[in-house]
Amino acid sequence: MNVLPFYKKINIFTKASDEAREFSRRLKNWLNSYAIESEVFENLAELEHEQDMKNTDMLIVVGGDGSLLIATRRVAKYQLPVLGINLGRLGFLTEINADEAFEKLEDILSKPLCISRRMMLRASLIRDGKKILEADVLNDVVVNKAILARIVDVAVYQGDTYITTYNGDGIIIATPNGSTAYALSAGGPIVYPMMEIFLVVPICPHTLTDRPLILPPFEPITIELVAEEKDAWLTLDGQEGTQLKYGDKIIVKQSPHYAYLVRTPNKNYFDILREKLDWK
């Protein structure tokens, strides 16, 4: 393999499973054989040292989309390119499958990285006038009902402009990257992932005329829980959950950070859609 000389250090973040650990060990040895420094991490806190990040050329994530979402959110502020190797099932975000990984890596590392920049969201939870949570996400911010709750009522604003109050199972604010995640299951459109828009998708709305919206990212979206005695949750990228209270506000704006996903040369987004969605 003709590795370009500026690839000196490529670290690996692995899912905590025997299969992922074994694959990551093989991958580390393979990279070392080409004089590329590499270490395997299961704990991102151990990996995330600013000076170390500045000296790293790429992070490879071994697992599924969930593992890649965790890693991307943590390293986005360092503008570190991230490549996903899929050991999961569908894998919209993970670029290559484990059975083809070494062949594809030879192609990827033989030339300058092909990088796709993806918009992220910054979500803030405001309770009693105080910010109690703030996080960046790559896919979506979701407010939904608890399992046994009937419906959840949320008022939605663009900036200071009232849009409507959704009554149903909840609402999704997604990035274009997240349009193929929960938003797609809820009836939202597939959006080209390099665009920069807010996708607002009601989940099972009580009123059938409530339809998905595509909005510009120039003003924040505010979601307010407006019904008392309703059990609702805030979920970030499908992983971090926080129980909400009446009067809580979730403010969603465009994050100042972007995700930088490494892509396979000569493979476009529609190739991925045909593969993952079984298009002909």
XYZ file of N, CA and C in Angstrom:
840
model
N 0.846 -1.191 0.000
C 0.000 0.000 0.000
C 0.883 1.244 0.000
N 0.556 2.196 -0.839
C 1.284 3.461 -0.905
C 0.612 4.477 0.014
N 1.017 4.476 1.301
C 0.419 5.394 2.274
C 1.077 6.757 2.133
N 0.277 7.796 2.004
C 0.846 9.132 1.905
C 1.603 9.474 3.192
N 2.707 10.196 3.075
C 3.600 10.352 4.223
C 3.021 11.138 5.392
N 1.915 11.899 5.186
C 1.414 12.672 6.317
C 0.470 11.878 7.211
N 0.201 10.615 6.923
C -0.576 9.779 7.836
C 0.389 9.148 8.832
N 0.513 9.781 9.977
C 1.449 9.327 10.995
C 0.758 8.640 12.165
N -0.458 9.119 12.500
C -1.142 8.596 13.680
C -2.637 8.476 13.418
N -3.166 7.273 13.585
C -4.592 7.009 13.419
C -5.056 6.200 14.630
N -5.881 6.796 15.475
C -6.365 6.097 16.662
C -7.682 5.382 16.371
N -8.018 4.447 17.250
C -9.196 3.597 17.068
C -10.069 3.685 18.323
N -11.351 3.982 18.134
C -12.335 3.914 19.210
C -13.215 2.706 18.947
N -13.277 1.792 19.897
C -13.988 0.540 19.671
C -15.188 0.391 20.584
N -16.211 -0.223 20.048
C -17.358 -0.642 20.846
C -16.885 -1.681 21.867
N -17.504 -1.697 23.031
C -17.096 -2.607 24.099
C -17.725 -3.979 23.900
N -17.256 -4.711 22.901
C -17.702 -6.079 22.676
C -16.492 -6.904 22.257
N -16.569 -8.213 22.456
C -15.436 -9.077 22.103
C -15.127 -9.005 20.616
N -16.176 -8.983 19.794
C -15.969 -8.915 18.352
C -15.260 -7.630 17.951
N -15.711 -6.503 18.514
C -15.113 -5.214 18.162
C -13.678 -5.112 18.685
N -13.443 -5.618 19.887
C -12.088 -5.569 20.442
C -11.114 -6.377 19.587
N -11.527 -7.560 19.184
C -10.649 -8.400 18.365
C -10.371 -7.756 17.016
N -11.403 -7.204 16.395
C -11.198 -6.540 15.105
C -10.284 -5.330 15.275
N -10.471 -4.560 16.334
C -9.648 -3.372 16.571
C -8.185 -3.741 16.805
N -7.954 -4.865 17.485
C -6.578 -5.332 17.684
C -5.914 -5.643 16.345
N -6.645 -6.336 15.469
C -6.116 -6.633 14.128
C -5.865 -5.355 13.338
N -6.784 -4.416 13.458
C -6.649 -3.155 12.732
C -5.430 -2.371 13.220
N -5.235 -2.333 14.528
C -4.065 -1.645 15.088
C -2.774 -2.258 14.546
N -2.675 -3.581 14.562
C -1.477 -4.244 14.059
C -1.266 -3.963 12.567
N -2.367 -3.916 11.835
C -2.280 -3.639 10.393
C -1.747 -2.226 10.152
N -2.251 -1.255 10.888
C -1.770 0.117 10.747
C -0.299 0.230 11.167
N 0.060 -0.429 12.270
C 1.447 -0.394 12.743
C 2.403 -0.974 11.714
N 1.919 -1.963 10.951
C 2.794 -2.582 9.950
C 3.157 -1.617 8.826
N 2.387 -0.535 8.695
C 2.684 0.498 7.708
C 3.288 1.738 8.372
N 3.830 1.538 9.574
C 4.503 2.612 10.313
C 3.543 3.740 10.692
N 2.259 3.407 10.857
C 1.266 4.371 11.339
C 1.035 4.091 12.824
N 1.306 5.068 13.656
C 1.089 4.921 15.093
C -0.407 4.795 15.367
N -0.766 3.885 16.259
C -2.186 3.661 16.526
C -2.371 3.087 17.925
N -3.444 3.531 18.594
C -3.844 2.981 19.878
C -5.346 2.719 19.846
N -5.778 1.753 20.639
C -7.189 1.394 20.727
C -7.756 1.914 22.037
N -8.916 2.574 21.967
C -9.574 3.142 23.144
C -11.017 2.653 23.215
N -11.458 2.332 24.423
C -12.879 2.078 24.670
C -13.512 3.251 25.407
N -12.686 4.062 26.044
C -13.151 5.202 26.822
C -12.711 6.483 26.119
N -13.674 7.253 25.635
C -13.324 8.472 24.904
C -12.658 9.510 25.798
N -12.923 9.463 27.092
C -12.276 10.420 27.989
C -10.766 10.221 28.000
N -10.319 8.982 27.837
C -8.890 8.701 27.770
C -8.297 9.176 26.449
N -9.100 9.130 25.403
C -8.637 9.537 24.075
C -8.588 11.049 23.927
N -9.520 11.737 24.595
C -9.756 13.154 24.316
C -8.811 14.068 25.091
N -7.588 14.119 24.662
C -6.622 15.086 25.162
C -6.272 16.003 23.998
N -6.409 17.294 24.210
C -6.331 18.242 23.104
C -5.038 18.109 22.317
N -3.893 18.013 23.001
C -2.631 17.916 22.291
C -2.568 16.631 21.487
N -3.095 15.548 22.068
C -3.119 14.279 21.360
C -4.005 14.371 20.124
N -5.138 15.049 20.239
C -6.042 15.208 19.111
C -5.375 15.978 17.977
N -4.616 17.005 18.315
C -3.966 17.815 17.292
C -2.933 17.014 16.507
N -2.394 15.956 17.119
C -1.377 15.154 16.460
C -1.941 13.896 15.806
N -3.271 13.784 15.788
C -3.926 12.610 15.209
C -4.504 12.963 13.837
N -4.254 12.101 12.855
C -4.718 12.369 11.491
C -6.156 11.919 11.268
N -6.583 10.890 12.005
C -7.931 10.362 11.795
C -8.295 9.480 12.977
N -9.601 9.386 13.246
C -10.119 8.457 14.245
C -10.971 7.423 13.513
N -10.648 6.149 13.712
C -11.468 5.070 13.163
C -12.364 4.542 14.271
N -13.666 4.456 13.999
C -14.638 3.966 14.973
C -15.094 2.577 14.541
N -14.890 1.604 15.412
C -15.279 0.220 15.127
C -16.533 -0.095 15.932
N -17.627 -0.370 15.250
C -18.897 -0.650 15.924
C -20.043 -0.432 14.959
N -21.017 0.374 15.369
C -22.152 0.721 14.519
C -22.373 2.209 14.519
N -23.528 2.646 14.031
C -23.834 4.071 13.981
C -23.839 4.705 15.371
N -24.287 3.944 16.381
C -24.313 4.487 17.732
C -22.920 4.842 18.236
N -21.969 3.949 17.999
C -20.588 4.218 18.400
C -20.031 5.420 17.666
N -20.364 5.528 16.374
C -19.858 6.655 15.586
C -20.468 7.973 16.058
N -21.738 7.971 16.425
C -22.376 9.191 16.938
C -21.710 9.652 18.229
N -21.433 8.707 19.128
C -20.774 9.052 20.387
C -19.423 9.703 20.117
N -18.627 9.063 19.268
C -17.279 9.557 19.007
C -17.293 10.888 18.274
N -18.145 11.017 17.294
C -18.167 12.242 16.487
C -18.525 13.455 17.327
N -19.514 13.308 18.217
C -19.896 14.427 19.068
C -18.742 14.882 19.950
N -17.948 13.931 20.419
C -16.865 14.267 21.339
C -15.673 14.915 20.654
N -15.405 14.553 19.390
C -14.178 15.044 18.738
C -14.451 16.143 17.719
N -15.720 16.537 17.537
C -16.041 17.526 16.502
C -15.291 18.832 16.705
N -15.130 19.259 17.959
C -14.474 20.542 18.215
C -13.007 20.546 17.798
N -12.433 19.362 17.593
C -11.042 19.282 17.140
C -10.930 19.174 15.617
N -12.088 19.134 14.923
C -12.129 18.981 13.470
C -11.387 17.720 13.027
N -11.512 16.674 13.817
C -10.823 15.422 13.536
C -11.652 14.567 12.580
N -11.083 14.148 11.442
C -11.819 13.260 10.540
C -12.121 11.921 11.209
N -13.331 11.407 10.970
C -13.780 10.161 11.598
C -14.236 9.197 10.505
N -13.757 7.962 10.608
C -14.159 6.903 9.677
C -14.827 5.795 10.467
N -16.026 5.369 10.038
C -16.733 4.297 10.727
C -16.592 2.972 10.006
N -16.288 1.927 10.781
C -16.279 0.551 10.274
C -17.430 -0.181 10.938
N -18.308 -0.720 10.138
C -19.591 -1.220 10.611
C -19.516 -2.665 11.079
N -19.836 -2.861 12.362
C -20.055 -4.200 12.893
C -21.512 -4.379 13.295
N -22.328 -3.358 13.013
C -23.726 -3.393 13.396
C -24.601 -3.922 12.274
N -25.806 -3.330 12.169
C -26.769 -3.827 11.201
C -26.846 -2.893 9.987
N -27.700 -1.865 10.056
C -27.933 -1.046 8.861
C -26.751 -0.146 8.537
N -26.308 0.645 9.498
C -25.089 1.420 9.328
C -25.127 2.478 8.247
N -25.976 3.512 8.420
C -25.996 4.615 7.459
C -24.731 5.467 7.554
N -24.191 5.617 8.751
C -23.067 6.520 8.962
C -21.723 5.822 8.828
N -21.659 4.584 9.285
C -20.413 3.844 9.154
C -20.133 3.596 7.668
N -18.946 3.951 7.239
C -18.648 4.008 5.804
C -18.378 2.652 5.182
N -17.706 1.757 5.908
C -17.321 0.483 5.316
C -17.665 -0.658 6.265
N -17.859 -1.849 5.716
C -18.145 -3.032 6.508
C -16.852 -3.740 6.884
N -16.913 -4.499 7.967
C -15.707 -5.140 8.487
C -15.074 -6.084 7.472
N -15.891 -6.789 6.687
C -15.325 -7.776 5.772
C -14.572 -7.159 4.598
N -14.751 -5.855 4.381
C -14.041 -5.176 3.300
C -13.096 -4.101 3.812
N -12.925 -4.036 5.130
C -12.277 -2.878 5.744
C -10.838 -2.679 5.284
N -10.036 -3.723 5.274
C -8.614 -3.545 4.976
C -8.396 -3.178 3.507
N -9.183 -3.758 2.631
C -9.094 -3.388 1.216
C -9.503 -1.931 0.998
N -10.603 -1.514 1.645
C -11.064 -0.136 1.492
C -10.100 0.857 2.142
N -9.515 0.473 3.272
C -8.573 1.355 3.940
C -7.333 1.601 3.072
N -6.912 0.584 2.360
C -5.781 0.783 1.448
C -6.095 1.861 0.419
N -7.312 1.843 -0.079
C -7.722 2.853 -1.057
C -7.820 4.230 -0.400
N -8.424 4.291 0.787
C -8.622 5.571 1.467
C -7.292 6.215 1.828
N -6.346 5.422 2.323
C -5.081 5.958 2.810
C -4.032 6.144 1.726
N -4.360 5.776 0.506
C -3.394 5.939 -0.589
C -3.493 7.309 -1.255
N -4.404 8.141 -0.758
C -4.616 9.462 -1.352
C -5.108 10.414 -0.254
N -5.188 11.708 -0.536
C -5.754 12.622 0.471
C -7.165 12.198 0.856
N -7.510 12.425 2.125
C -8.803 11.979 2.623
C -9.949 12.675 1.901
N -10.959 11.888 1.575
C -12.213 12.425 1.033
C -13.141 12.644 2.231
N -13.416 13.913 2.551
C -14.128 14.251 3.782
C -15.454 14.938 3.459
N -16.505 14.511 4.159
C -17.824 15.111 4.045
C -18.121 15.878 5.325
N -18.322 17.195 5.220
C -18.598 18.030 6.395
C -20.094 18.032 6.672
N -20.476 17.700 7.902
C -21.883 17.573 8.261
C -22.262 18.556 9.376
N -23.353 19.247 9.164
C -23.906 20.170 10.155
C -24.286 19.431 11.440
N -24.113 20.113 12.571
C -24.539 19.584 13.856
C -25.500 20.562 14.534
N -26.203 20.078 15.541
C -27.134 20.888 16.321
C -26.593 21.087 17.730
N -26.966 22.212 18.336
C -26.686 22.450 19.748
C -28.024 22.607 20.462
N -28.282 21.727 21.420
C -29.543 21.744 22.157
C -29.307 22.203 23.589
N -30.173 23.101 24.073
C -30.105 23.589 25.457
C -31.456 23.356 26.116
N -31.424 22.814 27.321
C -32.641 22.617 28.104
C -32.717 23.718 29.146
N -33.801 24.508 29.084
C -34.012 25.630 30.004
C -35.146 25.274 30.954
N -34.852 25.339 32.253
C -35.870 25.036 33.271
C -35.869 26.150 34.313
N -37.026 26.746 34.505
C -37.153 27.859 35.465
C -36.143 28.960 35.169
N -35.944 29.235 33.890
C -35.060 30.311 33.468
C -33.582 29.989 33.512
N -33.220 28.745 33.887
C -31.812 28.367 33.981
C -31.484 27.260 32.990
N -30.298 27.353 32.391
C -29.840 26.311 31.482
C -29.287 25.160 32.301
N -29.922 23.998 32.198
C -29.482 22.854 33.004
C -28.799 21.784 32.165
N -28.814 21.939 30.855
C -28.165 20.963 29.977
C -27.859 21.627 28.650
N -26.705 21.321 28.081
C -26.367 21.770 26.731
C -25.507 20.698 26.077
N -25.810 20.362 24.840
C -25.059 19.317 24.150
C -25.153 19.517 22.643
N -24.106 19.080 21.950
C -24.101 19.054 20.493
C -24.472 17.656 20.022
N -25.244 17.595 18.934
C -25.655 16.306 18.378
C -25.464 16.325 16.871
N -25.285 15.149 16.320
C -25.102 15.023 14.873
C -26.404 14.695 14.154
N -27.269 13.901 14.785
C -28.489 13.452 14.112
C -29.737 14.232 14.511
N -30.123 14.160 15.797
C -31.437 14.713 16.131
C -31.602 15.011 17.611
N -32.524 15.930 17.837
C -33.029 16.265 19.173
C -34.500 15.851 19.177
N -34.881 15.017 20.146
C -36.229 14.448 20.143
C -36.910 14.725 21.477
N -38.147 15.211 21.409
C -39.022 15.287 22.576
C -40.154 14.302 22.322
N -40.267 13.308 23.178
C -41.344 12.331 22.969
C -41.955 11.904 24.284
N -43.102 11.267 24.164
C -43.840 10.855 25.351
C -43.197 9.619 25.968
N -43.480 9.414 27.258
C -43.106 8.166 27.903
C -43.995 7.051 27.379
N -43.628 5.831 27.661
C -44.315 4.673 27.068
C -45.805 4.671 27.378
N -46.179 4.996 28.615
C -47.574 4.886 29.027
C -48.353 6.189 28.886
N -47.671 7.273 28.499
C -48.369 8.548 28.346
C -49.246 8.533 27.095
N -50.345 9.279 27.129
C -51.253 9.301 25.978
C -50.658 10.117 24.836
N -50.516 11.416 25.042
C -49.908 12.284 24.036
C -49.062 13.324 24.766
N -48.226 14.010 24.020
C -47.450 15.117 24.564
C -47.767 16.353 23.722
N -47.889 17.507 24.382
C -48.225 18.759 23.704
C -47.009 19.680 23.762
N -46.522 20.068 22.577
C -45.348 20.946 22.524
C -45.631 22.113 21.581
N -45.367 23.322 22.067
C -45.442 24.507 21.223
C -44.074 24.718 20.587
N -44.072 25.067 19.294
C -42.821 25.195 18.547
C -42.724 26.598 17.970
N -41.536 27.208 18.125
C -41.272 28.566 17.649
C -40.030 28.566 16.766
N -40.048 29.434 15.756
C -38.836 29.758 15.006
C -38.421 31.159 15.429
N -37.309 31.243 16.149
C -36.979 32.529 16.753
C -38.094 32.928 17.707
N -38.665 34.122 17.517
C -39.784 34.584 18.336
C -41.138 34.317 17.679
N -41.122 33.679 16.523
C -42.352 33.452 15.762
C -42.961 32.095 16.098
N -44.199 32.129 16.562
C -44.914 30.893 16.885
C -45.275 30.152 15.612
N -45.000 28.847 15.574
C -45.349 28.022 14.412
C -46.673 27.308 14.666
N -46.678 26.399 15.642
C -47.894 25.664 15.988
C -47.634 24.874 17.255
N -48.699 24.260 17.790
C -48.568 23.322 18.902
C -48.877 21.923 18.392
N -47.914 21.041 18.533
C -48.079 19.662 18.075
C -48.625 18.810 19.210
N -49.658 18.034 18.904
C -50.229 17.071 19.837
C -50.003 15.684 19.247
N -49.266 14.858 19.942
C -48.982 13.528 19.420
C -47.956 12.822 20.288
N -47.162 11.984 19.642
C -46.148 11.235 20.386
C -44.883 12.043 20.610
N -44.747 13.188 19.937
C -43.567 14.022 20.156
C -43.132 14.735 18.896
N -41.899 15.215 18.901
C -41.375 15.970 17.778
C -39.876 15.724 17.652
N -39.398 15.734 16.418
C -37.979 15.533 16.113
C -37.450 16.784 15.432
N -36.320 17.288 15.898
C -35.564 18.309 15.179
C -34.290 17.623 14.705
N -34.137 17.494 13.400
C -33.036 16.709 12.855
C -32.172 17.541 11.919
N -30.932 17.127 11.807
C -30.045 17.640 10.764
C -30.303 16.869 9.474
N -29.780 17.345 8.347
C -29.848 16.524 7.135
C -29.213 15.150 7.340
N -28.114 15.109 8.093
C -27.481 13.819 8.381
C -28.444 12.894 9.113
N -29.258 13.461 10.012
C -30.210 12.678 10.781
C -31.515 12.392 10.061
N -31.641 12.851 8.823
C -32.901 12.620 8.101
C -33.122 11.138 7.800
N -32.068 10.331 7.797
C -32.217 8.897 7.551
C -32.258 8.097 8.848
N -32.423 8.779 9.983
C -32.513 8.091 11.272
C -33.976 8.088 11.736
N -34.242 8.538 12.956
C -35.605 8.513 13.509
C -36.566 9.320 12.635
N -36.096 10.427 12.077
C -36.973 11.278 11.265
C -37.541 10.526 10.067
N -36.754 9.659 9.472
C -37.229 8.872 8.327
C -38.328 7.908 8.763
N -38.144 7.275 9.920
C -39.166 6.356 10.433
C -40.466 7.078 10.754
N -40.359 8.374 11.110
C -41.550 9.159 11.468
C -42.198 9.810 10.253
N -41.698 9.520 9.061
C -42.322 10.042 7.849
C -41.663 11.265 7.267
N -40.488 11.617 7.746
C -39.771 12.773 7.206
C -39.071 12.445 5.897
N -38.650 13.480 5.157
C -37.972 13.260 3.876
C -36.497 12.942 4.079
N -35.896 12.331 3.071
C -34.447 12.159 3.037
C -33.839 13.451 2.489
N -32.919 14.033 3.240
C -32.300 15.306 2.867
C -30.825 15.064 2.588
N -30.323 15.658 1.509
C -28.915 15.491 1.160
C -28.054 15.951 2.338
N -27.132 15.121 2.820
C -26.522 15.357 4.140
C -25.591 16.560 4.230
N -25.111 17.102 3.120
C -24.232 18.264 3.201
C -25.001 19.582 3.220
N -26.332 19.536 3.135
C -27.127 20.749 3.250
C -27.136 21.234 4.693
N -27.559 22.464 4.904
C -27.637 23.027 6.253
C -29.041 23.579 6.470
N -29.887 22.745 7.054
C -31.284 23.099 7.329
C -31.705 22.424 8.627
N -32.832 22.888 9.191
C -33.490 22.187 10.286
C -34.638 21.375 9.696
N -34.741 20.141 10.107
C -35.862 19.297 9.715
C -36.737 19.084 10.947
N -38.005 19.535 10.875
C -38.945 19.449 11.995
C -39.997 18.402 11.641
N -40.010 17.295 12.396
C -40.889 16.168 12.053
C -41.735 15.792 13.262
N -43.063 15.950 13.194
C -43.922 15.479 14.288
C -43.988 13.957 14.291
N -44.080 13.376 15.489
C -44.163 11.925 15.622
C -45.614 11.542 15.884
N -46.198 10.813 14.944
C -47.592 10.366 15.070
C -48.501 11.494 15.545
N -48.611 12.593 14.784
C -49.416 13.737 15.245
C -50.898 13.387 15.332
N -51.558 13.977 16.338
C -52.988 13.749 16.507
C -53.772 14.381 15.355
N -53.240 15.505 14.840
C -53.863 16.168 13.689
C -53.112 15.769 12.420
N -53.805 15.143 11.484
C -53.140 14.584 10.312
C -52.585 15.651 9.376
N -53.014 16.899 9.534
C -52.473 17.967 8.688
C -51.139 18.499 9.206
N -50.701 18.040 10.374
C -49.366 18.402 10.862
C -48.325 17.615 10.066
N -47.544 18.333 9.257
C -46.599 17.677 8.353
C -45.176 18.127 8.666
N -44.186 17.387 8.198
C -42.796 17.804 8.410
C -42.501 19.155 7.767
N -41.602 19.900 8.405
C -41.181 21.213 7.919
C -39.672 21.214 7.683
N -39.242 21.945 6.674
C -37.826 22.207 6.456
C -37.616 23.704 6.638
N -36.754 24.068 7.592
C -36.552 25.468 7.954
C -35.077 25.841 7.843
N -34.785 27.112 7.562
C -33.384 27.549 7.522
C -32.803 27.575 8.929
N -31.483 27.437 9.057
C -30.870 27.340 10.382
C -30.482 28.685 10.993
N -30.982 29.780 10.424
C -30.530 31.102 10.861
C -31.133 31.530 12.190
N -32.299 30.975 12.555
C -32.920 31.276 13.841
C -33.125 29.976 14.609
N -33.015 30.024 15.928
C -33.185 28.795 16.719
C -34.630 28.309 16.699
N -34.781 27.034 16.924
C -36.093 26.429 17.114
C -36.286 26.217 18.617
N -37.425 26.690 19.151
C -37.727 26.502 20.563
C -38.918 25.562 20.700
N -38.766 24.572 21.553
C -39.834 23.627 21.858
C -40.211 23.824 23.324
N -41.484 24.054 23.582
C -41.938 24.274 24.952
C -42.991 23.248 25.328
N -42.784 22.599 26.464
C -43.755 21.629 26.965
C -44.902 22.401 27.618
N -46.097 22.316 27.015
C -47.178 23.224 27.413
C -48.347 22.546 28.118
N -48.283 21.249 28.307
C -49.388 20.565 28.987
C -48.905 19.997 30.312
N -49.655 20.239 31.371
C -49.307 19.700 32.676
C -49.651 18.219 32.746
N -49.001 17.553 33.687
C -49.267 16.141 33.963
C -49.089 15.279 32.709
N -48.130 15.640 31.899
C -47.770 14.809 30.752
C -46.319 14.373 30.934
N -46.052 13.102 30.723
C -44.727 12.525 30.940
C -43.967 12.550 29.622
N -42.912 13.369 29.540
C -42.164 13.515 28.295
C -40.664 13.467 28.570
N -39.913 13.127 27.531
C -38.467 12.972 27.633
C -37.770 13.714 26.506
N -36.578 14.199 26.801
C -35.686 14.759 25.797
C -34.599 13.726 25.520
N -34.400 13.405 24.238
C -33.390 12.428 23.846
C -32.469 13.052 22.811
N -31.169 12.875 22.993
C -30.155 13.450 22.112
C -29.455 12.337 21.352
N -29.579 12.370 20.036
C -28.971 11.350 19.163
C -29.366 9.936 19.570
N -30.547 9.788 20.162
C -31.041 8.465 20.518
C -30.305 7.808 21.662
N -29.486 8.579 22.403
C -28.625 7.949 23.401
C -28.740 8.561 24.784
N -28.763 9.873 24.889
C -28.833 10.537 26.191
C -30.269 10.990 26.450
N -30.856 10.546 27.553
C -32.244 10.877 27.844
C -32.388 11.672 29.130
N -33.293 12.663 29.123
C -33.569 13.488 30.298
C -35.075 13.675 30.416
N -35.635 13.420 31.597
C -37.071 13.612 31.791
C -37.387 15.103 31.838
N -38.473 15.476 31.170
C -38.877 16.875 31.091
C -40.004 17.183 32.075
N -40.132 18.477 32.390
C -41.193 18.957 33.263
C -42.018 20.023 32.545
N -43.230 20.202 33.015
C -44.102 21.244 32.455
C -43.392 22.594 32.478
N -43.415 23.305 31.358
C -42.786 24.604 31.246
C -41.350 24.566 30.755
N -40.760 23.375 30.655
C -39.398 23.278 30.126
C -39.341 23.778 28.681
N -38.222 24.397 28.334
C -37.985 24.831 26.966
C -36.706 24.193 26.446
N -36.767 23.692 25.231
C -35.578 23.156 24.559
C -35.274 24.075 23.387
N -34.114 24.684 23.404
C -33.701 25.593 22.333
C -32.681 24.874 21.467
N -32.976 24.783 20.187
C -32.112 24.073 19.241
C -31.602 25.065 18.209
N -30.300 25.161 18.087
C -29.689 26.031 17.085
C -28.563 25.284 16.383
N -28.028 25.901 15.355
C -26.919 25.272 14.656
C -25.665 25.339 15.523
N -25.000 24.205 15.669
C -23.764 24.175 16.443
C -22.651 24.886 15.680
N -21.719 25.494 16.394
C -20.556 26.065 15.706
C -19.605 24.990 15.196
N -19.803 23.747 15.631
C -18.931 22.646 15.210
C -19.580 21.833 14.095
N -18.748 21.188 13.316
C -19.192 20.278 12.259
C -18.579 18.903 12.496
N -19.247 17.893 11.962
C -18.656 16.555 11.930
C -17.934 16.390 10.595
N -16.776 15.752 10.642
C -15.983 15.524 9.433
C -15.870 14.012 9.227
N -16.709 13.493 8.337
C -16.770 12.061 8.109
C -15.937 11.682 6.880
N -15.096 10.685 7.057
C -14.255 10.208 5.953
C -15.097 9.319 5.054
N -15.048 9.590 3.768
C -15.817 8.823 2.786
C -14.890 7.996 1.901
N -15.432 6.952 1.320
C -14.683 6.141 0.366
C -14.603 6.872 -0.966
N -13.410 7.003 -1.562
C -13.310 7.666 -2.878
C -14.207 6.981 -3.906
N -14.793 7.786 -4.781
C -15.620 7.292 -5.897
C -16.919 6.619 -5.437
N -17.340 6.899 -4.198
C -18.624 6.388 -3.709
C -19.469 7.573 -3.301
N -20.651 7.731 -3.910
C -21.473 8.899 -3.612
C -22.641 8.530 -2.693
N -23.365 9.562 -2.264
C -24.441 9.377 -1.289
C -25.546 8.479 -1.820
N -25.805 8.540 -3.112
C -26.884 7.731 -3.676
C -26.480 6.260 -3.766
N -25.195 5.993 -3.862
C -24.729 4.609 -3.740
C -25.103 4.053 -2.365
N -24.915 4.885 -1.330
C -25.241 4.464 0.036
C -26.739 4.216 0.186
N -27.564 5.130 -0.354
C -29.013 4.961 -0.254
C -29.468 3.688 -0.962
N -28.923 3.432 -2.143
C -29.316 2.209 -2.865
C -28.930 0.965 -2.077
N -27.758 1.011 -1.455
C -27.296 -0.150 -0.685
C -28.116 -0.347 0.580
N -28.316 0.724 1.350
C -28.969 0.579 2.649
C -30.482 0.417 2.545
N -31.096 1.068 1.533
C -32.560 1.025 1.395
C -33.030 0.040 0.337
N -32.074 -0.679 -0.234
C -32.384 -1.701 -1.253
C -33.103 -1.111 -2.452
N -32.675 0.099 -2.839
C -33.194 0.703 -4.063
C -32.618 -0.023 -5.266
N -33.344 0.002 -6.347
C -32.885 -0.656 -7.583
C -32.200 0.344 -8.500
